[in-house]
Coordinates of C-alpha atoms and ligand atoms in Angstrom, one line a residue:
M68 CA 5.4 -15.7 -31.7
K69 CA 5.5 -12.7 -29.3
P70 CA 6.8 -13.8 -26.0
R71 CA 4.7 -13.4 -22.9
L72 CA 5.5 -10.3 -20.8
Q73 CA 5.7 -10.5 -17.0
V74 CA 6.2 -7.5 -14.7
M75 CA 7.6 -8.7 -11.4
K76 CA 7.8 -6.5 -8.4
F77 CA 9.9 -7.3 -5.3
G78 CA 9.0 -5.6 -2.0
G79 CA 11.5 -4.3 0.6
T80 CA 11.7 -7.6 2.5
S81 CA 12.2 -9.6 -0.7
V82 CA 15.3 -7.5 -1.4
G83 CA 16.1 -7.0 2.3
D84 CA 19.7 -8.3 2.2
A85 CA 22.1 -10.1 -0.1
S86 CA 20.6 -13.6 0.4
C87 CA 17.0 -12.3 -0.2
M88 CA 18.2 -10.4 -3.3
A89 CA 19.9 -13.5 -4.6
R90 CA 16.7 -15.5 -4.2
A91 CA 14.7 -12.7 -6.0
A92 CA 17.3 -12.5 -8.8
Q93 CA 17.0 -16.3 -9.3
I94 CA 13.2 -15.9 -9.7
V95 CA 13.7 -13.2 -12.3
A96 CA 16.5 -15.0 -14.2
Q97 CA 14.4 -18.2 -14.4
A98 CA 11.3 -16.4 -15.7
G99 CA 13.5 -14.5 -18.2
R100 CA 14.5 -17.8 -19.8
N101 CA 11.1 -18.2 -21.4
D102 CA 9.3 -14.8 -21.1
A103 CA 10.1 -11.2 -21.5
V104 CA 10.4 -9.8 -18.0
V105 CA 10.5 -6.3 -16.4
A106 CA 11.6 -6.3 -12.8
V107 CA 10.5 -3.5 -10.4
V108 CA 12.3 -3.2 -7.0
S109 CA 11.5 -1.4 -3.8
A110 CA 14.2 -0.1 -1.5
M111 CA 15.9 -2.6 0.9
S112 CA 13.5 -2.9 3.8
G113 CA 13.6 -0.1 6.3
V114 CA 15.6 2.2 4.1
T115 CA 12.7 4.5 3.1
N116 CA 11.7 4.9 6.7
R117 CA 15.2 5.9 7.7
L118 CA 15.4 8.4 4.8
V119 CA 12.2 10.0 5.7
E120 CA 13.1 10.3 9.4
T121 CA 16.5 11.7 8.6
A122 CA 15.0 14.2 6.2
N123 CA 12.7 15.4 8.9
R124 CA 15.7 15.9 11.3
A125 CA 17.6 17.8 8.6
G126 CA 14.5 20.0 8.2
I127 CA 14.8 21.1 11.8
G128 CA 18.4 22.0 11.3
D129 CA 20.2 18.7 12.3
R130 CA 23.4 18.8 10.1
E131 CA 24.9 15.5 11.2
A132 CA 22.0 13.1 10.7
G133 CA 22.4 13.1 6.9
S134 CA 26.0 12.1 6.9
G135 CA 25.3 9.4 9.4
L136 CA 22.7 7.8 7.3
I137 CA 24.6 8.2 4.1
T138 CA 27.5 6.3 5.7
A139 CA 25.2 3.6 6.9
L140 CA 23.6 3.2 3.5
R141 CA 27.0 3.0 1.7
E142 CA 28.0 0.2 4.1
Q143 CA 24.7 -1.7 3.7
H144 CA 24.6 -1.6 -0.1
N145 CA 28.3 -2.3 -0.4
V146 CA 28.1 -5.4 1.9
A147 CA 25.2 -6.7 -0.3
L148 CA 27.1 -5.9 -3.5
A149 CA 30.2 -7.8 -2.3
A150 CA 28.1 -10.8 -1.5
L151 CA 26.2 -10.8 -4.7
V152 CA 28.9 -9.8 -7.3
P153 CA 32.2 -11.6 -6.9
A154 CA 33.8 -10.0 -10.1
E155 CA 35.9 -7.0 -9.2
T156 CA 35.3 -5.1 -12.5
A157 CA 31.5 -5.6 -12.5
R158 CA 31.5 -4.4 -8.9
A159 CA 33.4 -1.2 -9.6
A160 CA 30.9 0.1 -12.1
V161 CA 28.0 -0.5 -9.6
C162 CA 30.0 1.1 -6.9
R163 CA 30.5 4.3 -8.9
K164 CA 26.8 4.5 -9.6
L165 CA 26.0 4.0 -5.9
E166 CA 28.5 6.8 -5.0
E167 CA 26.8 9.2 -7.4
I168 CA 23.4 8.6 -5.8
L169 CA 24.8 8.8 -2.3
A170 CA 26.5 12.1 -3.1
E171 CA 23.2 13.4 -4.4
G172 CA 21.6 12.3 -1.1
Q173 CA 24.3 14.1 0.9
R174 CA 23.7 17.3 -1.0
L175 CA 19.9 17.0 -0.4
F176 CA 20.4 16.6 3.4
D177 CA 22.9 19.4 3.6
G178 CA 20.7 21.8 1.7
T179 CA 17.7 20.9 3.8
A180 CA 19.6 21.3 7.1
L181 CA 21.0 24.7 5.9
L182 CA 17.6 26.0 4.9
R183 CA 15.9 24.3 7.9
E184 CA 13.1 23.6 5.5
L185 CA 11.9 20.3 4.1
T186 CA 9.6 20.8 1.1
P187 CA 7.4 18.0 -0.3
R188 CA 9.5 18.1 -3.4
T189 CA 12.7 17.6 -1.5
L190 CA 11.2 14.9 0.6
D191 CA 10.3 13.0 -2.6
A192 CA 13.9 13.4 -3.8
V193 CA 15.2 12.1 -0.5
S194 CA 12.8 9.2 -0.2
S195 CA 13.6 8.0 -3.7
L196 CA 17.2 7.2 -2.8
G197 CA 16.4 3.7 -1.5
E198 CA 14.9 2.5 -4.8
R199 CA 17.6 4.3 -6.8
L200 CA 20.3 2.5 -4.8
C201 CA 18.6 -0.9 -5.0
A202 CA 18.0 -1.1 -8.7
P203 CA 21.7 -1.1 -9.9
L204 CA 22.5 -3.5 -7.2
F205 CA 19.7 -5.9 -8.1
S206 CA 20.6 -5.6 -11.8
A207 CA 24.2 -6.5 -11.0
A208 CA 23.0 -9.6 -9.1
L209 CA 20.9 -10.6 -12.1
A210 CA 23.8 -10.1 -14.5
H211 CA 25.9 -12.3 -12.3
L212 CA 23.4 -15.1 -13.0
G213 CA 24.0 -14.7 -16.7
A214 CA 21.0 -12.5 -17.6
R215 CA 21.2 -9.5 -19.9
T216 CA 19.9 -6.6 -17.8
E217 CA 20.0 -2.9 -17.3
P218 CA 18.9 -0.7 -14.4
V219 CA 16.4 2.0 -15.4
E220 CA 15.1 4.9 -13.2
A221 CA 11.3 5.2 -13.4
T222 CA 11.7 9.0 -13.8
E223 CA 12.4 8.1 -17.4
L224 CA 9.2 6.0 -17.6
I225 CA 6.4 7.0 -15.3
I226 CA 5.2 10.5 -16.0
T227 CA 3.0 11.9 -13.2
D228 CA 1.2 15.0 -12.1
D229 CA 3.1 17.2 -9.6
F230 CA 1.3 16.1 -6.4
H231 CA 4.4 15.3 -4.4
G232 CA 4.1 12.4 -1.9
G233 CA 1.2 10.9 -3.8
A234 CA 1.5 11.6 -7.5
E235 CA -0.8 10.1 -10.1
P236 CA 0.4 8.7 -13.4
R237 CA -0.5 10.2 -16.8
M238 CA -0.9 7.0 -18.7
D239 CA -0.7 8.4 -22.2
L240 CA 2.7 9.9 -21.6
T241 CA 3.9 6.9 -19.5
R242 CA 2.9 4.6 -22.4
Q243 CA 5.0 6.5 -24.8
H244 CA 8.0 6.6 -22.6
C245 CA 7.8 2.9 -21.8
E246 CA 7.5 2.1 -25.5
S247 CA 10.6 4.1 -26.4
R248 CA 12.8 3.2 -23.4
L249 CA 11.7 -0.3 -22.4
R250 CA 10.4 -2.0 -25.5
P251 CA 13.8 -2.0 -27.3
L252 CA 15.4 -3.6 -24.3
L253 CA 12.7 -6.3 -24.2
K254 CA 13.1 -7.0 -27.9
E255 CA 16.8 -7.8 -27.2
A256 CA 15.8 -10.1 -24.3
C257 CA 17.3 -7.7 -21.8
I258 CA 15.6 -7.4 -18.4
P259 CA 15.1 -3.8 -17.3
V260 CA 15.3 -3.4 -13.5
V261 CA 13.1 -0.4 -12.7
T262 CA 13.0 1.6 -9.5
G263 CA 9.6 1.3 -7.8
F264 CA 7.8 4.1 -6.0
I265 CA 9.0 7.0 -8.2
G266 CA 8.1 8.9 -11.3
A267 CA 8.6 12.4 -12.7
T268 CA 6.5 15.2 -13.9
A269 CA 6.5 16.0 -17.6
K270 CA 9.1 18.7 -16.8
G271 CA 11.4 16.0 -15.2
V272 CA 10.9 16.8 -11.5
L273 CA 11.0 13.6 -9.4
T274 CA 7.8 12.6 -7.7
T275 CA 6.7 9.6 -5.5
L276 CA 3.5 7.6 -5.8
G277 CA 3.0 7.5 -2.0
R278 CA 4.4 5.2 0.7
G279 CA 4.2 1.5 -0.4
G280 CA 3.8 2.7 -3.9
S281 CA 6.0 0.2 -5.7
D282 CA 3.1 -2.1 -6.1
Y283 CA 1.4 0.7 -8.0
S284 CA 4.6 1.2 -10.1
A285 CA 4.4 -2.4 -11.2
T286 CA 0.8 -2.2 -12.3
I287 CA 1.4 1.2 -14.1
L288 CA 4.3 -0.4 -16.0
G289 CA 2.3 -3.5 -16.7
A290 CA -0.6 -1.6 -18.1
A291 CA 1.6 0.7 -20.1
L292 CA 3.4 -2.3 -21.7
D293 CA 0.2 -4.4 -22.1
A294 CA 1.8 -7.1 -19.9
D295 CA 0.3 -10.6 -19.8
E296 CA 0.6 -10.7 -16.0
I297 CA 2.0 -8.8 -13.0
I298 CA 3.5 -10.6 -10.1
I299 CA 3.9 -8.9 -6.7
W300 CA 6.6 -10.8 -4.9
T301 CA 6.3 -10.2 -1.1
D302 CA 6.9 -12.0 2.2
V303 CA 3.5 -13.6 2.6
D304 CA 1.9 -16.4 0.7
G305 CA -0.8 -14.2 -1.0
V306 CA -4.0 -12.7 0.2
L307 CA -5.1 -14.5 3.3
T308 CA -8.6 -15.0 4.6
A309 CA -7.6 -13.1 7.8
D310 CA -4.5 -11.8 9.6
P311 CA -2.8 -15.1 10.7
R312 CA -1.4 -13.5 13.8
L313 CA -5.0 -13.2 15.0
V314 CA -6.6 -16.1 13.2
P315 CA -4.2 -19.1 13.2
N316 CA -6.4 -21.0 10.8
A317 CA -6.3 -18.3 8.1
R318 CA -5.4 -19.6 4.7
T319 CA -4.3 -18.3 1.3
I320 CA -7.2 -17.4 -1.1
A321 CA -6.5 -19.0 -4.5
E322 CA -8.4 -16.4 -6.6
I323 CA -10.0 -13.1 -5.7
S324 CA -11.6 -10.2 -7.7
Y325 CA -10.1 -6.8 -8.2
R326 CA -12.9 -5.3 -6.1
E327 CA -12.4 -7.7 -3.2
A328 CA -8.7 -7.1 -3.2
A329 CA -9.1 -3.4 -3.3
E330 CA -11.6 -3.5 -0.5
L331 CA -9.2 -5.5 1.6
A332 CA -6.3 -3.1 0.8
Y333 CA -8.4 -0.1 1.8
F334 CA -9.4 -1.8 5.0
G335 CA -5.8 -2.2 6.1
A336 CA -4.8 -5.7 4.9
K337 CA -1.3 -4.6 4.1
V338 CA -0.6 -6.9 1.1
L339 CA -1.3 -4.3 -1.6
H340 CA -1.1 -0.6 -2.0
P341 CA -4.8 0.5 -2.3
K342 CA -4.2 2.1 -5.7
T343 CA -2.5 -0.9 -7.2
L344 CA -5.4 -2.3 -9.1
R345 CA -6.5 1.0 -10.6
A346 CA -3.9 0.9 -13.2
V347 CA -4.8 -2.6 -14.5
A348 CA -8.6 -2.4 -14.2
P349 CA -9.2 -1.1 -17.8
A350 CA -7.2 -3.9 -19.4
G351 CA -8.1 -6.6 -16.9
I352 CA -4.5 -7.9 -16.5
P353 CA -4.2 -10.5 -13.8
V354 CA -2.1 -9.7 -10.8
W355 CA -0.5 -12.4 -8.6
I356 CA 0.6 -12.0 -5.0
R357 CA 3.4 -14.5 -4.3
N358 CA 6.0 -15.2 -1.6
S359 CA 9.6 -14.7 -2.7
F360 CA 10.7 -16.9 0.2
T361 CA 8.5 -19.8 -0.9
P362 CA 8.3 -19.5 -4.6
E363 CA 7.0 -23.1 -5.0
R364 CA 3.7 -21.9 -3.7
V365 CA 1.2 -20.5 -6.2
G366 CA 0.0 -17.5 -4.2
T367 CA -3.2 -15.6 -4.9
K368 CA -4.4 -14.6 -8.4
I369 CA -6.3 -11.3 -8.6
T370 CA -8.6 -11.1 -11.6
P371 CA -11.4 -8.8 -12.8
Q372 CA -14.1 -11.3 -11.7
G373 CA -12.4 -13.4 -9.1
R374 CA -14.1 -16.8 -9.0
S375 CA -17.6 -15.8 -9.5
V376 CA -18.9 -17.6 -6.4
G377 CA -20.4 -15.1 -4.1
G378 CA -20.2 -14.9 -0.4
V379 CA -17.6 -14.1 2.2
K380 CA -14.0 -14.3 1.1
A381 CA -12.0 -12.6 3.8
L382 CA -12.0 -10.6 7.0
T383 CA -9.9 -7.7 8.0
A384 CA -9.7 -5.4 11.0
I385 CA -8.6 -1.8 11.3
R386 CA -7.3 -0.9 14.7
D387 CA -5.7 2.4 15.8
V388 CA -9.0 4.2 14.9
A389 CA -11.3 6.3 17.0
L390 CA -15.1 6.6 17.0
I391 CA -16.4 10.2 17.1
S392 CA -20.0 10.8 17.8
L393 CA -22.0 13.9 17.8
G394 CA -25.6 14.0 19.0
G395 CA -28.4 14.5 21.4
P396 CA -32.1 14.5 20.8
G397 CA -31.9 18.1 19.6
I398 CA -29.9 17.6 16.5
V399 CA -33.0 16.6 14.5
G400 CA -33.9 20.3 14.6
V401 CA -30.5 21.7 13.6
P402 CA -30.4 22.2 9.9
D403 CA -27.4 20.8 8.0
V404 CA -25.7 19.0 10.9
I405 CA -24.4 16.4 8.6
G406 CA -23.1 18.9 6.1
R407 CA -21.3 20.9 8.8
T408 CA -19.9 17.8 10.4
F409 CA -18.3 16.6 7.2
S410 CA -17.1 20.0 6.0
T411 CA -15.3 20.2 9.3
T412 CA -13.7 16.8 8.9
A413 CA -12.7 17.8 5.4
E414 CA -11.2 21.0 6.6
V415 CA -8.9 19.2 9.0
R416 CA -8.1 16.6 6.4
A417 CA -9.4 13.8 8.6
N418 CA -9.7 10.5 6.8
V419 CA -13.2 9.3 7.5
L420 CA -13.3 5.5 7.3
L421 CA -16.9 4.7 8.2
I422 CA -20.0 6.6 8.8
S423 CA -23.2 5.5 10.5
Q424 CA -26.3 7.4 11.6
S425 CA -28.9 6.1 13.9
S426 CA -32.4 5.9 12.5
S427 CA -33.8 8.3 15.1
Q428 CA -31.3 10.8 13.7
N429 CA -30.1 11.8 17.1
D430 CA -26.6 10.5 16.7
I431 CA -24.1 10.7 13.9
C432 CA -21.0 8.6 14.4
F433 CA -18.0 8.1 12.2
I434 CA -14.5 6.7 12.5
V435 CA -11.2 8.3 11.8
P436 CA -7.6 7.1 12.3
Q437 CA -6.5 7.8 15.9
S438 CA -3.9 10.2 14.6
D439 CA -6.7 12.4 13.1
A440 CA -9.1 12.1 16.1
Q441 CA -8.0 14.9 18.5
R442 CA -7.9 17.7 15.9
T443 CA -11.2 16.5 14.5
V444 CA -13.0 16.7 17.8
E445 CA -11.5 20.1 18.5
A446 CA -12.6 21.4 15.2
L447 CA -16.1 20.0 15.7
R448 CA -16.4 21.6 19.1
H449 CA -15.4 24.9 17.6
E450 CA -17.9 24.5 14.7
F451 CA -20.8 23.5 17.0
S452 CA -19.9 25.8 19.9
Q453 CA -23.2 27.8 19.7
D454 CA -25.2 24.6 19.4
L455 CA -23.4 23.1 22.3
A456 CA -24.0 26.2 24.4
H457 CA -27.7 26.0 23.7
E458 CA -27.7 22.3 24.3
V459 CA -29.1 21.7 20.8
V460 CA -26.1 19.4 20.3
E461 CA -25.6 17.6 23.6
H462 CA -22.3 15.9 23.1
I463 CA -19.3 15.5 20.9
T464 CA -17.3 12.5 22.1
M465 CA -14.4 10.4 21.1
D466 CA -13.7 6.7 21.9
P467 CA -10.3 5.4 20.9
N468 CA -10.9 1.9 22.2
I469 CA -12.6 0.6 19.2
A470 CA -11.9 -1.3 16.0
I471 CA -13.6 -1.9 12.6
V472 CA -14.1 -5.4 11.4
A473 CA -14.8 -5.7 7.7
V474 CA -16.3 -8.8 6.1
V475 CA -15.4 -8.7 2.4
G476 CA -16.8 -10.7 -0.5
E477 CA -18.1 -10.0 -4.0
N478 CA -21.8 -10.6 -4.6
M479 CA -22.8 -10.7 -0.9
R480 CA -26.0 -9.1 -2.3
G481 CA -26.7 -12.4 -4.0
T482 CA -26.0 -14.3 -0.8
P483 CA -28.8 -13.5 1.6
G484 CA -28.2 -13.6 5.3
V485 CA -24.5 -12.6 5.5
A486 CA -25.2 -9.7 7.7
G487 CA -27.7 -11.7 9.7
R488 CA -25.3 -14.6 10.2
T489 CA -22.5 -12.2 11.2
F490 CA -24.5 -10.4 13.8
S491 CA -26.2 -13.4 15.3
A492 CA -22.7 -15.0 15.6
M493 CA -21.6 -11.9 17.4
G494 CA -24.7 -11.9 19.6
R495 CA -24.1 -15.6 20.5
E496 CA -20.6 -14.8 21.6
N497 CA -21.6 -11.7 23.5
I498 CA -19.6 -9.3 21.4
N499 CA -21.2 -5.9 21.5
I500 CA -21.7 -4.2 18.2
I501 CA -21.4 -0.4 18.4
A502 CA -22.2 0.6 14.8
I503 CA -22.7 -1.0 11.4
A504 CA -22.2 0.1 7.9
Q505 CA -22.6 -1.6 4.6
G506 CA -21.0 -0.1 1.5
S507 CA -23.3 0.4 -1.5
S508 CA -21.1 -1.9 -3.6
E509 CA -22.1 -4.7 -1.1
T510 CA -18.6 -5.9 -1.3
N511 CA -18.2 -5.4 2.4
I512 CA -20.1 -5.2 5.6
S513 CA -18.3 -3.5 8.4
F514 CA -19.0 -3.2 12.0
V515 CA -17.5 -1.4 15.0
I516 CA -16.6 -3.3 18.2
E517 CA -14.5 -2.7 21.2
D518 CA -10.8 -3.2 20.3
K519 CA -10.4 -5.9 23.0
S520 CA -12.9 -8.1 21.2
V521 CA -11.2 -8.0 17.8
K522 CA -9.6 -11.4 18.0
H523 CA -12.7 -13.1 19.3
A524 CA -14.8 -11.4 16.6
L525 CA -12.5 -12.5 13.8
L526 CA -12.2 -16.1 15.0
T527 CA -16.0 -16.3 15.3
T528 CA -16.7 -14.8 11.9
H529 CA -14.0 -16.9 10.2
R530 CA -15.5 -20.1 11.6
E531 CA -19.1 -19.0 10.9
F532 CA -18.4 -18.6 7.1
G533 CA -16.3 -21.7 6.8
L534 CA -13.1 -19.9 6.0
D535 CA -11.2 -22.2 8.2
A536 CA -11.9 -25.1 5.9
V537 CA -8.9 -26.5 4.0
V538 CA -9.6 -26.0 0.3
P539 CA -7.4 -28.0 -2.1
E540 CA -5.6 -25.7 -4.5
Ligands
LIG651 N1 10.1 2.0 -0.5 C1 8.8 2.7 -0.5 C2 8.2 2.6 0.8 O1 8.8 2.1 1.8 C3 7.9 2.1 -1.6 C4 7.6 0.6 -1.4 O2 8.2 -0.1 -0.6 O3 6.6 0.2 -2.0 O4 7.2 3.2 1.0
LIG652 MG1 7.2 -1.7 0.9

């Protein structure tokens, strides 16, 4: 009988130091006793941020920053290695591999500082170092537990387009590479430890899948190998009904649909990279979110349908956003205001998170991340300068003190009154709603409130839909 195949991904905190890594390696070794397993690892926590920061400093000519970081990374990885692998000979081989990668990093920083230019391609090469250092280390920890294992760089497996900083996989080629490079290892009960986050173009140039992209690496590999399941091991118990820092009664959701999970990811619940489920959607492979620090808990299972009960599953809030509104009674008469507004946001690459237009058509408002807000408003004032001068458009304003609350659940369409109940609850609690939007998928209802009311709004909605209730697993 063909053994089951699991792809297990460990995030930065799950491999954050030697003891976390030992715990993660235990989980993999144990699964490997019965099943075929592919492990995917992120960089040790914080490493990618430091790499990116240092690359930016090198890009403006700082020649010292690179060596400082390389020294710190050498120290950090060697300390972990010493704790994880007592055998001198096993350690020496890993050490050599780490030194090779560190030397490559040093050359990248030197070249960048010399040229005072950081290209997207170089930034990808630099940011990949964390995963490339982690995989051999993790594989050595696994070998120490008696498993057969081999570190593999995903540049040999995941073939992508050449969009640096956010590359997309080419699944046909990725499948072929996984078959020829990983399948033989799996047949020999060897556990490949693959670097998350990275891939390469068909010509072999290293790319990254975007920050937080190791989740996506896991589902890409899972889909390419027709895995039975994918487990994302992280530092929370799964997908929660709300952010527990704001809603103390939040609880882990046992099962949730792809669409619901994607909606939550998009709206800032940071458990999953938003693209993660794209790769598994065609095959419907289940994805688990589990806590590597409490592996006895079952976590959340993400499946194509979820549990088909409709209604509200979870809440999420996006803060650090700004509301931009453009309007005045005159705008009814201006042709193509909407078209011009959103061509302008597209030109400045503002990420529009929510749009709403009042029915009298004299006000268009939309929400962008705070980091995009200033340049968006400036571009709009420029675009509409004539109309503003003639008072056809009366105002273009920005309000940064707002937040979006999203109520997420499949089939809310089949559950009448969700919007009504949400908004009456807000009314009862005197929480002022500034704008409302409902996606056409009806998987979410989002509304805009003042940022200072976020906690109150979440607590109220959470209670209103009975999400506080303790449901036996
Ligand atoms: N190490 C990468 C990052 O921090 C990828 C990941 O952790 O998923 O963005
Ligand atoms: Mg991460």
